[in-house]
Amino acid sequence: MEKAHSPFSVSIETLDHWEKRNRRNNFFELVYIIEGKGAQCVNYNHISYREGSIFLLPASDCHTYTITEETTFLFIRFTATYFSSDEDCVIDFGKWFCRLNFIIGNYNRLPGELISDAVDKQHLVQLLQLLMVETKRNDPHTRRIMQSTMVTVLELIARNVAAVISPQAMYEEKKFADMLLHIHYHLLDEEMISPQYLAERFHISATYFSEYFKRNANETYQEFVLRSKLKLAEAKALYTDIPFKEIAYDLGFTDSSHLNKMMKRFYNKGMSAIRKSAIAAPLV
């Protein structure tokens, strides 16, 4: 496995061929094609790229490129620890990154262009240019500026991913679909996903909320939240090297044993087995 020596790095490489790397990463990788043409292969999914293409690769994914025209790549690599909260920081990067992990997990199953909205892509390119400038400047303010910029970058990505994975197609009632997306985004904020808050925000009678949710989801609200947290735990086991006890704490489980028990109940596989499956998966 290729490891990141720094929790965040920005690099530009111009290549006419790709040296195959029979290894996976412990970092996330945002790739922007400055110029060139070819195809990217991620876990056996082949995706054409051209100037302006943007991809996000979760950690542990094995990937390669077939370069048909000399290509200049912008690579932005970062680990989950890059978003660890600092005492003097006004944004809780740790919690923010955890809730976005769910969306990253969903994007991993959807090959293709990362950004579908033209305006969002324009904003994203400008933000990537800012990151390149700040990397060279590297003064005492650089870390905060780059962290905040990455929050905006990933929020733009989240908006475009959410448009693809929106549950709207699964549910006739738009209000209920919007509620599920709200829960996904704020999964680690108990106050913002409490039945009382949801009932008030989405104009549902508090006494009717449980019945309303079960009628639309075919499962109780508690079961839905638990399964959503377990899906996030699965993504963190697959795409990060965060200790299981820390994952359990972040997601509100009593301890890693409790998390493991629930994971086996719903997935028939424990956390260790899930993490090992990422390591043991065949290389491209």
Coordinates of C-alpha atoms in Angstrom, one line a residue:
M1 CA 0.0 0.0 0.0
E2 CA 1.3 3.4 -0.9
K3 CA 1.2 5.7 2.1
A4 CA 1.0 9.5 2.2
H5 CA 3.9 11.0 4.1
S6 CA 2.0 14.2 4.6
P7 CA -1.7 14.5 5.4
F8 CA -2.1 16.8 2.4
S9 CA -0.1 17.4 -0.9
V10 CA -0.5 19.1 -4.2
S11 CA 1.5 18.1 -7.3
I12 CA 1.4 18.6 -11.1
E13 CA 2.8 15.9 -13.4
T14 CA 3.0 15.7 -17.2
L15 CA 3.1 12.2 -18.5
D16 CA 3.1 10.4 -21.9
H17 CA 2.6 7.0 -20.3
W18 CA 1.5 5.7 -16.9
E19 CA 3.8 3.5 -14.8
K20 CA 1.6 0.8 -13.4
R21 CA 1.4 0.9 -9.6
N22 CA 0.5 -2.5 -8.1
R23 CA -0.5 -1.0 -4.8
R24 CA -3.3 0.9 -3.2
N25 CA -3.3 4.2 -1.3
N26 CA -4.0 5.2 2.3
F27 CA -5.1 8.6 1.0
F28 CA -8.0 10.1 -1.0
E29 CA -6.9 11.6 -4.3
L30 CA -8.6 14.4 -6.3
V31 CA -7.4 14.4 -9.9
Y32 CA -7.9 17.3 -12.3
I33 CA -6.9 16.9 -16.0
I34 CA -5.2 20.2 -17.0
E35 CA -4.7 19.0 -20.5
G36 CA -4.5 15.7 -22.4
K37 CA -6.7 12.7 -23.3
G38 CA -7.0 9.1 -22.3
A39 CA -8.9 6.7 -20.0
Q40 CA -8.8 6.0 -16.3
C41 CA -9.4 2.5 -14.9
V42 CA -10.6 2.2 -11.3
N43 CA -11.5 -1.2 -10.0
Y44 CA -12.1 -2.5 -13.5
N45 CA -14.3 0.5 -14.5
H46 CA -12.9 2.3 -17.6
I47 CA -13.7 6.0 -17.8
S48 CA -12.5 8.3 -20.6
Y49 CA -10.9 11.6 -19.6
R50 CA -10.1 14.9 -21.4
E51 CA -9.1 18.4 -20.5
G52 CA -11.2 19.6 -17.5
S53 CA -12.1 16.1 -16.3
I54 CA -12.2 15.7 -12.5
F55 CA -12.1 12.5 -10.5
L56 CA -12.2 11.6 -6.8
L57 CA -10.5 8.4 -5.8
P58 CA -11.3 7.0 -2.3
A59 CA -8.3 5.5 -0.4
S60 CA -7.6 1.8 -1.1
D61 CA -8.9 2.0 -4.7
C62 CA -6.4 0.6 -7.2
H63 CA -6.2 2.6 -10.4
T64 CA -4.3 3.2 -13.6
Y65 CA -4.4 5.5 -16.7
T66 CA -4.2 4.7 -20.4
I67 CA -2.7 7.9 -21.9
T68 CA -3.5 8.5 -25.5
E69 CA -2.4 12.2 -25.6
E70 CA 0.3 13.6 -23.3
T71 CA -1.5 14.6 -20.1
T72 CA -0.9 17.1 -17.4
F73 CA -2.4 15.9 -14.1
L74 CA -3.1 17.9 -11.0
F75 CA -3.1 15.5 -8.0
I76 CA -4.4 16.6 -4.6
R77 CA -3.9 13.9 -2.0
F78 CA -5.2 14.0 1.5
T79 CA -5.9 11.7 4.4
A80 CA -8.7 11.7 6.9
T81 CA -6.4 13.1 9.5
Y82 CA -6.0 16.3 7.5
F83 CA -9.5 17.2 8.7
S84 CA -8.8 16.6 12.3
S85 CA -10.1 19.5 14.4
D86 CA -7.7 22.0 15.9
E87 CA -8.5 23.8 19.1
D88 CA -8.2 27.2 17.5
C89 CA -10.3 26.4 14.5
V90 CA -13.8 27.6 14.1
I91 CA -14.9 24.7 11.9
D92 CA -15.2 21.1 13.2
F93 CA -13.4 19.5 10.3
G94 CA -13.5 16.1 11.9
K95 CA -17.2 15.9 12.1
W96 CA -17.7 17.5 8.7
F97 CA -15.4 15.0 7.0
C98 CA -17.2 12.1 8.7
R99 CA -20.6 13.0 7.4
L100 CA -19.2 13.6 3.9
N101 CA -17.6 10.1 4.0
F102 CA -21.0 8.6 3.4
I103 CA -21.3 10.5 0.1
I104 CA -17.8 9.6 -0.9
G105 CA -18.7 6.0 -0.3
N106 CA -21.7 6.4 -2.7
Y107 CA -19.6 8.1 -5.3
N108 CA -17.1 5.2 -5.3
R109 CA -19.8 3.0 -6.8
L110 CA -20.7 5.5 -9.6
P111 CA -18.1 5.7 -12.4
G112 CA -18.0 8.8 -14.5
E113 CA -17.3 12.6 -14.3
L114 CA -17.3 13.9 -10.8
I115 CA -18.9 17.3 -11.5
S116 CA -22.0 17.5 -13.7
D117 CA -22.9 21.2 -13.1
A118 CA -21.0 23.6 -15.3
V119 CA -21.0 26.5 -12.8
D120 CA -19.8 24.2 -10.0
K121 CA -17.0 22.9 -12.2
Q122 CA -15.9 26.5 -12.9
H123 CA -15.9 27.3 -9.2
L124 CA -14.0 24.1 -8.5
V125 CA -11.3 24.8 -11.0
Q126 CA -10.8 28.3 -9.4
L127 CA -10.5 26.7 -5.9
L128 CA -7.9 24.1 -7.3
Q129 CA -5.9 27.0 -8.6
L130 CA -6.0 28.7 -5.2
L131 CA -4.7 25.5 -3.6
M132 CA -1.8 25.5 -6.1
V133 CA -0.9 29.1 -5.2
E134 CA -1.1 28.5 -1.5
T135 CA 1.1 25.4 -1.7
K136 CA 3.9 27.6 -3.1
R137 CA 3.2 30.5 -0.7
N138 CA 3.3 28.3 2.5
D139 CA 3.1 31.0 5.2
P140 CA 1.5 30.7 8.7
H141 CA -2.0 31.2 7.2
T142 CA -1.6 28.6 4.5
R143 CA -2.9 25.6 6.5
R144 CA -6.2 27.3 7.5
I145 CA -6.8 28.7 4.0
M146 CA -6.1 25.3 2.4
Q147 CA -8.3 23.4 4.9
S148 CA -11.2 25.8 4.4
T149 CA -10.7 25.7 0.6
M150 CA -10.8 21.9 0.7
V151 CA -14.1 22.0 2.7
T152 CA -15.6 24.1 -0.1
V153 CA -14.1 21.8 -2.7
L154 CA -15.6 18.7 -1.1
E155 CA -18.9 20.5 -0.5
L156 CA -19.2 21.2 -4.2
I157 CA -18.4 17.6 -4.9
A158 CA -21.0 16.5 -2.3
R159 CA -23.7 18.6 -4.0
N160 CA -23.0 16.9 -7.4
V161 CA -22.8 13.5 -5.9
A162 CA -26.1 14.1 -4.0
A163 CA -27.8 15.0 -7.2
V164 CA -26.8 11.5 -8.6
I165 CA -27.7 9.4 -5.5
S166 CA -30.8 11.4 -4.6
P167 CA -33.5 9.1 -3.2
Q168 CA -36.1 11.1 -5.1
A169 CA -36.5 8.4 -7.7
M170 CA -37.1 5.8 -4.9
Y171 CA -39.9 7.8 -3.2
E172 CA -43.0 9.4 -4.6
E173 CA -43.0 12.2 -2.0
K174 CA -40.3 14.8 -2.5
K175 CA -40.5 15.9 1.2
F176 CA -39.5 12.4 2.4
A177 CA -36.7 12.2 -0.1
D178 CA -35.4 15.6 1.1
M179 CA -35.6 14.4 4.7
L180 CA -33.4 11.3 3.9
L181 CA -30.8 13.5 2.3
H182 CA -30.9 15.8 5.3
I183 CA -30.3 12.8 7.6
H184 CA -27.4 11.6 5.5
Y185 CA -25.7 15.0 5.6
H186 CA -26.1 15.5 9.3
L187 CA -25.8 11.9 10.4
L188 CA -23.4 12.7 13.3
D189 CA -25.4 15.6 14.6
E190 CA -27.9 14.0 17.0
E191 CA -29.8 17.3 17.4
M192 CA -30.3 17.9 13.7
I193 CA -31.6 14.3 13.0
S194 CA -33.8 14.0 16.1
P195 CA -37.4 13.1 15.4
Q196 CA -38.5 16.3 17.0
Y197 CA -36.2 18.5 14.8
L198 CA -37.2 16.6 11.6
A199 CA -40.9 16.8 12.4
E200 CA -40.6 20.6 12.8
R201 CA -38.3 21.2 9.8
F202 CA -40.4 19.1 7.4
H203 CA -43.8 20.1 8.8
I204 CA -44.9 16.7 10.1
S205 CA -46.9 16.2 13.2
A206 CA -44.6 15.0 16.0
T207 CA -47.1 12.4 17.1
Y208 CA -47.4 11.1 13.5
F209 CA -43.7 11.1 12.7
S210 CA -42.9 7.4 13.5
E211 CA -45.8 6.2 11.5
Y212 CA -45.0 8.6 8.6
F213 CA -41.4 7.5 8.4
K214 CA -42.2 3.7 8.5
R215 CA -44.9 4.0 5.9
N216 CA -42.5 5.7 3.5
A217 CA -39.3 3.8 4.3
N218 CA -40.7 0.4 5.2
E219 CA -38.5 0.4 8.3
T220 CA -38.5 2.4 11.5
Y221 CA -36.6 5.6 11.8
Q222 CA -34.2 4.0 14.4
E223 CA -33.4 1.2 12.0
F224 CA -32.8 3.6 9.1
V225 CA -30.4 5.7 11.2
L226 CA -28.5 2.6 12.5
R227 CA -28.1 1.2 9.0
S228 CA -26.9 4.6 7.7
K229 CA -24.3 4.7 10.5
L230 CA -23.2 1.2 9.7
K231 CA -22.8 2.1 6.1
L232 CA -20.5 5.0 7.1
A233 CA -18.6 2.7 9.4
E234 CA -18.1 0.3 6.5
A235 CA -16.8 3.2 4.3
K236 CA -14.4 4.2 7.1
A237 CA -13.2 0.6 7.5
L238 CA -12.6 0.3 3.7
Y239 CA -11.2 3.7 2.9
T240 CA -9.3 4.8 6.1
D241 CA -6.9 3.3 8.6
I242 CA -8.8 4.9 11.6
P243 CA -8.9 2.5 14.6
F244 CA -12.2 0.8 15.1
K245 CA -12.7 2.1 18.6
E246 CA -12.4 5.7 17.2
I247 CA -14.9 4.9 14.4
A248 CA -17.3 3.5 17.1
Y249 CA -16.9 6.6 19.3
D250 CA -17.5 9.0 16.3
L251 CA -20.7 7.2 15.3
G252 CA -22.2 7.0 18.8
F253 CA -21.7 3.3 19.5
T254 CA -20.8 2.2 23.1
D255 CA -17.5 0.7 22.0
S256 CA -15.9 -1.2 19.1
S257 CA -17.4 -4.4 20.3
H258 CA -20.9 -2.9 20.1
L259 CA -20.2 -1.6 16.6
N260 CA -18.8 -5.0 15.5
K261 CA -21.9 -6.8 16.8
M262 CA -24.2 -4.5 14.9
M263 CA -22.1 -4.8 11.7
K264 CA -22.3 -8.6 11.9
R265 CA -26.1 -8.4 12.5
F266 CA -26.7 -6.3 9.4
Y267 CA -23.8 -7.2 7.1
N268 CA -22.9 -10.7 8.3
K269 CA -19.3 -9.5 8.4
G270 CA -17.3 -7.8 11.2
M271 CA -15.2 -4.6 10.9
S272 CA -11.9 -6.5 10.6
A273 CA -13.2 -8.7 7.8
I274 CA -14.4 -5.6 5.9
R275 CA -11.0 -3.9 6.2
K276 CA -9.2 -7.0 5.2
S277 CA -11.4 -7.3 2.1
A278 CA -10.1 -4.0 0.9
I279 CA -6.5 -5.1 1.3
A280 CA -7.1 -8.5 -0.2
A281 CA -9.0 -7.3 -3.3
P282 CA -7.3 -8.2 -6.6
L283 CA -5.1 -5.5 -8.1
V284 CA -5.9 -3.9 -11.5

